Amino acid sequence: MSGPAPSQLQPSPPPTARVAPPEERRRRLSRPVAFASLAVVFVLFMAASSAPSPLYVVYQQEWHFSATTLTTVFAVYVLGMIGALLVLGALSDHLGRRPVLLSAIALEAVSMVLFLTAGNVGLLLTARFIQGIATGAAMTTLGAALSDLNPAHAPHRAGLVTGTAPTFGLGLGSLGCGLLIEYGPHPTRLVYVLLLLALVVAGALLSALPETSLRRPGAARSLQPRLRIAPHLRADLLSLVPILIASWALGGLYLSLGPSVAVGLFGLSSHVVGGLVVTLLTGPAFVTALALRGWPVGRTLAVSATLLLVGTAVALTGVEEHSLTAAALGTAIAGVGFGGSALASFGTLARIARPAERSELLSVAFVISYLAFSIPAVIAGIAATHAGLQDTFVTYAATVAALCALALLAQRLRATRTPATGGVPQA
């Protein structure tokens, strides 16, 4: 049997790609290696973003600040991220993917140095804000670059990575940091040293990344804060908004107050448990996204919304009844819904956008997600200071459950309107 044609082994670059001279191509990563490297860097950024979560309790004990301050530290990261998404979201469409990613790596490294030297809340806030800017600049560029390098034989692989990297990275960062706090030396320093070393390696990889986006004018104009969606993409994005809000609001609850709930309501003082609280949500999310990658979009969204609702309700019952088993089980069930919704949502957006629209569309989706991720968490932090942790958690979880019900209704209406799209597989 004859093998594949040479053109099948080496796919031609997309129309927007810059063709490098021969001497430059010899120094660049191959397309498969570049794709894998981008996926690893995506996970690294997400792991770095969740690593401080188990440390919040440590900082709170050392510096004696309130739950309101704790969630402010959490939210200032999202503020920096959203600012970067609004201002820098389309920059790589004009300057190229590699320069923007290398700049994001450098800025992330600066934030790690600030974390290492932080001795008060002010420096911690500054570090988180800079980290948010770096992550926001990187996320849409990574998503666009992955789509640019998507293998021809697996057209939905970029969407799979974009949908699974956040959940896998968030779980890895929180659990890994929890283990280092509990068993390693220098609990507020070691994790940042390791992340800084990983960023150096990531910078070396990205410096050899093949450029896939043609430089074009309008870079300065693209920095004007805006949320623009091409008209033909608006209906698809709007149909995904309820489940994006429901799932990421739940994620914000666990990353901001989850470790505090484990300590304050269940008396679990181990820092590993603080990391496990987040991993119980994000671990099943990652596994689910891998398992459901071949499912039709409509079915995945409907099942995900249902499991988000059921899981949140079970976790809520566990907290009210002081049942650790029920709270953990509900978190894991909700994690399955979280993973499915991330896969279907971001996989759909990565697939339907044209190359020149990818950064902007992903920026809008990430802004929606991270607003849902942060604003309710800040309100919960303020409420916890005045009304107590348990009442705050119960009210927050009940609100998320209502949002999940709304998301389920939205997906059923969407399936009724466009039944033909429900059979399109995601991967």
Coordinates of C-alpha atoms in Angstrom, one line a residue:
M1 CA 0.0 0.0 0.0
S2 CA 1.4 3.4 -0.9
G3 CA 2.1 5.9 1.8
P4 CA 0.5 9.4 2.0
A5 CA 1.6 12.1 -0.4
P6 CA 4.3 14.5 0.8
S7 CA 1.7 17.2 1.0
Q8 CA -0.2 15.2 3.5
L9 CA 2.9 14.6 5.7
Q10 CA 3.8 18.3 5.7
P11 CA 0.6 20.4 5.5
S12 CA 1.0 23.7 3.8
P13 CA 0.8 26.8 6.0
P14 CA -2.5 28.6 6.3
P15 CA -3.0 31.5 3.9
T16 CA -2.2 34.1 6.6
A17 CA 1.0 32.4 7.6
R18 CA 4.4 34.1 7.0
V19 CA 6.7 32.0 5.0
A20 CA 10.1 32.2 6.7
P21 CA 13.4 32.0 4.8
P22 CA 15.2 28.7 4.7
E23 CA 17.8 29.6 7.3
E24 CA 15.1 30.7 9.7
R25 CA 13.0 27.6 9.1
R26 CA 15.9 25.4 10.2
R27 CA 15.8 27.1 13.6
R28 CA 12.0 26.7 14.1
L29 CA 10.1 23.9 15.7
S30 CA 8.1 21.6 13.4
R31 CA 4.4 22.2 13.3
P32 CA 3.5 19.1 15.5
V33 CA 6.2 20.0 18.1
A34 CA 5.1 23.6 18.1
F35 CA 1.5 22.6 18.6
A36 CA 2.4 20.4 21.6
S37 CA 4.6 23.1 23.0
L38 CA 1.8 25.6 22.9
A39 CA -0.5 23.2 24.7
V40 CA 2.1 22.7 27.5
V41 CA 2.6 26.5 27.8
F42 CA -1.2 26.9 28.0
V43 CA -1.3 24.5 30.9
L44 CA 1.7 26.3 32.5
F45 CA -0.1 29.7 32.5
M46 CA -3.3 28.1 34.0
A47 CA -1.3 26.2 36.7
A48 CA 0.5 29.5 37.6
S49 CA -2.8 31.3 37.9
S50 CA -4.3 28.8 40.4
A51 CA -1.1 28.1 42.4
P52 CA -1.7 31.0 44.9
S53 CA -5.2 29.6 45.8
P54 CA -4.0 27.2 48.5
L55 CA -1.6 29.9 49.7
Y56 CA -4.4 32.4 50.4
V57 CA -5.2 30.7 53.7
V58 CA -1.4 30.9 54.6
Y59 CA -1.2 34.6 53.7
Q60 CA -4.4 35.3 55.6
Q61 CA -3.0 33.7 58.8
E62 CA 0.4 35.4 58.5
W63 CA -0.9 38.9 57.6
H64 CA -4.3 38.8 59.4
F65 CA -6.6 40.1 56.6
S66 CA -10.3 39.5 56.1
A67 CA -12.2 37.4 53.6
T68 CA -13.0 40.6 51.7
T69 CA -9.3 41.2 51.2
L70 CA -8.8 37.6 50.2
T71 CA -11.3 37.7 47.4
T72 CA -9.9 41.1 46.4
V73 CA -6.5 39.5 45.9
F74 CA -8.3 36.9 43.8
A75 CA -10.3 39.4 41.8
V76 CA -7.4 41.8 41.0
Y77 CA -5.9 39.0 38.9
V78 CA -9.1 38.8 36.9
L79 CA -9.2 42.6 36.6
G80 CA -5.7 42.5 35.0
M81 CA -6.7 39.6 32.8
I82 CA -9.9 41.3 31.5
G83 CA -8.0 44.5 30.8
A84 CA -5.5 42.6 28.8
L85 CA -8.2 40.7 26.9
L86 CA -9.9 44.0 26.0
V87 CA -6.7 45.9 25.0
L88 CA -4.4 43.1 23.8
G89 CA -6.9 40.5 22.6
A90 CA -6.4 41.2 18.9
L91 CA -2.8 42.3 19.0
S92 CA -1.3 39.0 17.8
D93 CA -3.5 39.2 14.7
H94 CA -1.3 42.3 13.7
L95 CA 2.1 41.7 15.3
G96 CA 2.3 37.9 15.0
R97 CA 1.8 35.2 17.6
R98 CA 5.4 34.8 18.8
P99 CA 6.2 38.4 19.9
V100 CA 3.0 38.6 22.0
L101 CA 3.6 35.2 23.6
L102 CA 7.2 36.0 24.5
S103 CA 6.1 39.3 26.0
A104 CA 3.5 37.5 28.1
I105 CA 6.1 35.0 29.3
A106 CA 8.4 37.9 30.3
L107 CA 5.6 39.6 32.2
E108 CA 4.6 36.4 33.9
A109 CA 8.2 36.0 35.1
V110 CA 8.1 39.5 36.6
S111 CA 5.0 38.5 38.6
M112 CA 6.7 35.4 39.9
V113 CA 9.6 37.5 41.2
L114 CA 7.1 39.8 42.9
F115 CA 5.4 36.8 44.5
L116 CA 8.8 35.6 45.8
T117 CA 9.5 39.0 47.4
A118 CA 6.0 39.7 48.7
G119 CA 5.8 40.5 52.4
N120 CA 2.5 42.3 52.5
V121 CA -0.9 42.5 50.8
G122 CA 0.2 45.4 48.6
L123 CA 2.9 43.4 46.8
L124 CA 0.6 40.4 46.6
L125 CA -2.0 42.5 44.9
T126 CA 0.6 43.9 42.5
A127 CA 1.9 40.5 41.6
R128 CA -1.6 39.1 40.9
F129 CA -2.5 42.1 38.8
I130 CA 0.6 41.7 36.6
Q131 CA 0.0 38.0 36.4
G132 CA -3.5 38.7 35.2
I133 CA -2.3 40.9 32.4
A134 CA 0.3 38.3 31.3
T135 CA -2.3 35.5 31.4
G136 CA -4.9 37.6 29.5
A137 CA -2.3 38.4 26.8
A138 CA -1.3 34.8 26.5
M139 CA -4.7 33.0 26.5
T140 CA -6.2 34.4 23.3
T141 CA -2.9 34.3 21.5
L142 CA -2.3 30.7 22.5
G143 CA -5.8 29.8 21.4
A144 CA -5.3 31.5 18.0
A145 CA -1.8 29.9 17.5
L146 CA -3.2 26.5 18.3
S147 CA -5.9 26.9 15.7
D148 CA -3.3 28.1 13.2
L149 CA -1.2 25.0 13.7
N150 CA -4.1 22.6 14.0
P151 CA -3.3 19.3 12.3
A152 CA -5.3 18.8 9.1
H153 CA -6.2 15.2 10.1
A154 CA -7.7 16.3 13.4
P155 CA -9.5 19.6 12.7
H156 CA -11.0 20.0 16.2
R157 CA -7.8 19.3 18.2
A158 CA -7.1 23.0 18.8
G159 CA -10.6 23.4 20.3
L160 CA -10.0 20.3 22.5
V161 CA -6.8 21.8 23.9
T162 CA -8.4 25.2 24.4
G163 CA -11.3 23.6 26.3
T164 CA -9.2 21.2 28.5
A165 CA -6.0 23.2 29.2
P166 CA -7.7 25.6 31.6
T167 CA -9.2 22.9 33.8
F168 CA -6.2 20.7 33.8
G169 CA -3.8 23.6 34.5
L170 CA -6.0 25.0 37.3
G171 CA -6.2 21.6 39.0
L172 CA -2.5 20.9 38.6
G173 CA -1.4 24.3 40.0
S174 CA -3.7 24.2 43.0
L175 CA -2.9 20.6 44.0
G176 CA 0.8 20.9 43.3
C177 CA 1.0 24.0 45.4
G178 CA -0.9 22.3 48.2
L179 CA 1.6 19.4 48.2
L180 CA 4.6 21.8 48.3
I181 CA 3.1 23.8 51.1
E182 CA 2.4 20.7 53.2
Y183 CA 5.6 18.8 52.5
G184 CA 8.2 21.1 51.0
P185 CA 10.4 23.8 52.4
H186 CA 9.6 27.6 52.2
P187 CA 5.9 27.2 51.6
T188 CA 5.3 30.7 50.2
R189 CA 8.4 30.7 48.0
L190 CA 9.2 27.2 46.5
V191 CA 6.2 27.1 44.1
Y192 CA 7.2 30.4 42.6
V193 CA 10.8 29.4 42.1
L194 CA 9.6 26.2 40.2
L195 CA 7.2 28.2 38.1
L196 CA 9.9 30.8 37.3
L197 CA 12.2 28.0 36.1
A198 CA 9.4 26.5 34.0
L199 CA 8.8 29.9 32.4
V200 CA 12.4 30.1 31.3
V201 CA 12.0 26.8 29.5
A202 CA 8.7 28.0 28.0
G203 CA 10.4 31.1 26.7
A204 CA 13.1 29.1 25.0
L205 CA 10.4 26.9 23.3
L206 CA 8.3 29.9 22.2
S207 CA 11.4 31.6 20.8
A208 CA 11.6 28.8 18.3
L209 CA 7.9 28.8 17.4
P210 CA 7.1 29.2 13.7
E211 CA 5.2 32.4 13.1
T212 CA 1.7 31.7 11.8
S213 CA 0.2 35.1 11.5
L214 CA 1.1 37.6 8.9
R215 CA 2.1 41.1 10.2
R216 CA -0.5 43.6 9.1
P217 CA -1.2 47.3 9.8
G218 CA -3.6 48.4 12.5
A219 CA -1.7 47.2 15.7
A220 CA -2.1 50.6 17.4
R221 CA -5.8 50.8 16.5
S222 CA -6.3 47.3 17.8
L223 CA -5.3 48.4 21.3
Q224 CA -8.5 50.4 21.7
P225 CA -10.6 48.6 24.4
R226 CA -13.5 46.9 22.6
L227 CA -15.6 43.8 22.4
R228 CA -16.3 43.1 18.8
I229 CA -18.0 40.1 17.4
A230 CA -18.4 39.4 13.7
P231 CA -22.2 39.4 12.9
H232 CA -22.2 35.8 11.7
L233 CA -20.8 34.7 15.0
R234 CA -23.1 36.5 17.4
A235 CA -25.9 34.0 17.6
D236 CA -23.6 31.1 18.4
L237 CA -21.8 33.1 21.1
L238 CA -25.1 34.3 22.7
S239 CA -26.4 30.8 22.9
L240 CA -23.3 29.8 24.9
V241 CA -23.4 32.8 27.4
P242 CA -25.6 31.1 30.1
I243 CA -23.5 28.0 30.4
L244 CA -20.3 30.1 30.4
I245 CA -21.6 32.2 33.2
A246 CA -22.9 29.3 35.2
S247 CA -19.7 27.1 34.9
W248 CA -17.2 29.9 35.5
A249 CA -19.1 31.4 38.4
L250 CA -18.9 28.0 40.1
G251 CA -15.1 27.9 39.3
G252 CA -14.7 31.3 40.9
L253 CA -16.4 30.1 44.1
Y254 CA -14.0 27.1 44.5
L255 CA -10.8 29.0 43.6
S256 CA -11.5 31.9 45.9
L257 CA -13.4 30.4 48.9
G258 CA -13.0 26.7 48.4
P259 CA -9.9 26.2 50.7
S260 CA -11.4 28.5 53.3
V261 CA -14.6 26.4 53.3
A262 CA -12.5 23.2 53.8
V263 CA -10.8 24.8 56.8
G264 CA -13.6 26.9 58.3
L265 CA -16.6 24.6 57.8
F266 CA -15.1 21.1 57.8
G267 CA -12.0 21.6 60.0
L268 CA -9.6 20.2 57.4
S269 CA -6.4 22.0 58.1
S270 CA -4.1 20.2 55.7
H271 CA -3.0 22.4 52.8
V272 CA -3.2 19.4 50.5
V273 CA -6.9 19.4 51.2
G274 CA -7.1 23.0 50.2
G275 CA -5.6 22.1 46.8
L276 CA -7.8 19.0 46.5
V277 CA -10.9 21.2 46.8
V278 CA -10.0 22.9 43.5
T279 CA -8.8 19.7 42.0
L280 CA -12.1 17.9 42.8
L281 CA -13.8 20.4 40.5
T282 CA -11.1 20.7 37.8
G283 CA -9.8 17.1 37.7
P284 CA -13.2 15.6 36.6
A285 CA -13.6 18.5 34.3
F286 CA -10.4 17.6 32.4
V287 CA -11.1 13.9 32.2
T288 CA -14.7 14.7 31.0
A289 CA -13.5 17.0 28.3
L290 CA -11.2 14.3 27.0
A291 CA -13.9 11.6 27.2
L292 CA -16.6 13.6 25.4
R293 CA -14.5 15.1 22.6
G294 CA -16.4 13.0 20.0
W295 CA -19.9 13.9 21.2
P296 CA -22.2 16.2 19.3
V297 CA -22.1 19.8 20.6
G298 CA -25.8 20.0 21.5
R299 CA -25.8 16.8 23.5
T300 CA -22.6 17.8 25.4
L301 CA -24.0 21.2 26.3
A302 CA -27.3 19.7 27.6
V303 CA -25.6 17.0 29.6
S304 CA -23.1 19.5 31.0
A305 CA -25.8 22.0 32.1
T306 CA -27.7 19.1 33.8
L307 CA -24.6 17.9 35.7
L308 CA -23.7 21.4 36.8
L309 CA -27.1 21.8 38.3
V310 CA -27.2 18.4 40.0
G311 CA -23.6 18.6 41.3
T312 CA -24.1 22.1 42.7
A313 CA -27.3 21.1 44.4
V314 CA -25.5 18.0 46.0
A315 CA -22.6 20.1 47.1
L316 CA -24.9 22.7 48.6
T317 CA -26.7 20.0 50.5
G318 CA -23.4 18.7 51.8
V319 CA -22.4 22.1 53.2
E320 CA -25.8 22.6 54.8
E321 CA -25.8 19.2 56.4
H322 CA -22.0 19.3 57.2
S323 CA -21.5 16.2 55.2
L324 CA -18.0 16.1 53.7
T325 CA -18.9 13.1 51.5
A326 CA -21.9 14.9 49.9
A327 CA -19.9 18.1 49.4
A328 CA -17.1 16.2 47.7
L329 CA -19.4 14.1 45.6
G330 CA -21.3 17.2 44.4
T331 CA -18.1 19.0 43.6
A332 CA -17.0 16.1 41.4
I333 CA -20.3 15.9 39.6
A334 CA -20.3 19.6 39.0
G335 CA -16.7 19.2 37.7
V336 CA -18.0 16.8 35.0
G337 CA -20.4 19.5 33.9
F338 CA -17.7 22.1 34.0
G339 CA -15.4 20.1 31.7
G340 CA -18.1 19.3 29.2
S341 CA -19.3 22.9 29.0
A342 CA -15.7 24.2 28.5
L343 CA -15.1 21.6 25.8
A344 CA -18.3 22.4 23.9
S345 CA -18.1 26.2 24.3
F346 CA -14.5 26.9 23.4
G347 CA -14.4 24.0 20.9
T348 CA -17.3 25.5 19.1
L349 CA -15.8 29.0 19.1
A350 CA -12.4 27.8 17.9
R351 CA -14.1 25.9 15.0
I352 CA -16.5 28.6 13.7
A353 CA -14.1 31.6 13.7
R354 CA -12.0 32.5 10.7
P355 CA -8.3 32.9 11.3
A356 CA -8.4 36.7 11.4
E357 CA -11.4 36.5 13.9
R358 CA -10.1 34.0 16.3
S359 CA -8.3 36.3 18.8
E360 CA -11.2 38.7 19.0
L361 CA -13.8 36.0 19.4
L362 CA -11.9 34.2 22.1
S363 CA -11.2 37.5 23.9
V364 CA -15.0 38.1 24.1
A365 CA -15.6 34.6 25.4
F366 CA -12.8 34.8 28.0
V367 CA -14.1 38.2 29.1
I368 CA -17.5 36.8 29.7
S369 CA -16.1 33.8 31.5
Y370 CA -13.8 35.7 33.8
L371 CA -16.3 38.3 34.7
A372 CA -18.5 35.5 35.9
F373 CA -15.4 34.0 37.5
S374 CA -14.6 37.1 39.5
I375 CA -17.5 39.5 40.3
P376 CA -19.6 36.9 42.2
A377 CA -16.5 35.8 44.1
V378 CA -15.7 39.4 45.2
I379 CA -19.3 39.8 46.4
A380 CA -19.1 36.5 48.2
G381 CA -15.9 37.6 50.0
I382 CA -17.6 40.8 51.2
A383 CA -20.6 38.8 52.3
A384 CA -18.5 36.2 54.1
T385 CA -17.0 38.9 56.2
H386 CA -20.4 40.1 57.4
A387 CA -22.7 37.1 57.1
G388 CA -20.4 34.2 57.7
L389 CA -18.8 31.6 55.4
Q390 CA -21.6 29.0 55.5
D391 CA -24.4 31.4 54.7
T392 CA -22.4 32.9 51.9
F393 CA -21.5 29.6 50.4
V394 CA -25.1 28.4 50.5
T395 CA -26.4 31.6 48.9
Y396 CA -23.7 31.6 46.2
A397 CA -24.2 27.9 45.4
A398 CA -28.0 28.4 45.1
T399 CA -27.5 31.2 42.7
V400 CA -25.2 29.1 40.6
A401 CA -27.7 26.3 40.6
A402 CA -30.3 28.8 39.2
L403 CA -27.9 29.9 36.5
C404 CA -27.3 26.2 35.6
A405 CA -31.1 25.8 35.2
L406 CA -31.2 28.8 32.9
A407 CA -28.3 27.4 30.9
L408 CA -30.1 24.1 30.5
L409 CA -33.2 25.9 29.3
A410 CA -31.1 28.0 26.8
Q411 CA -29.5 24.8 25.4
R412 CA -32.9 23.2 24.9
L413 CA -34.2 26.3 23.1
R414 CA -31.1 26.3 21.0
A415 CA -31.6 22.6 20.1
T416 CA -35.2 23.3 19.2
R417 CA -34.3 26.2 16.9
T418 CA -31.3 24.5 15.2
P419 CA -31.7 20.8 15.4
A420 CA -29.3 20.1 12.6
T421 CA -26.3 21.5 14.4
G422 CA -26.7 19.1 17.3
G423 CA -25.1 16.3 15.4
V424 CA -21.9 18.0 14.6
P425 CA -19.1 16.3 16.5
Q426 CA -16.5 18.3 18.3
A427 CA -13.4 16.3 17.7

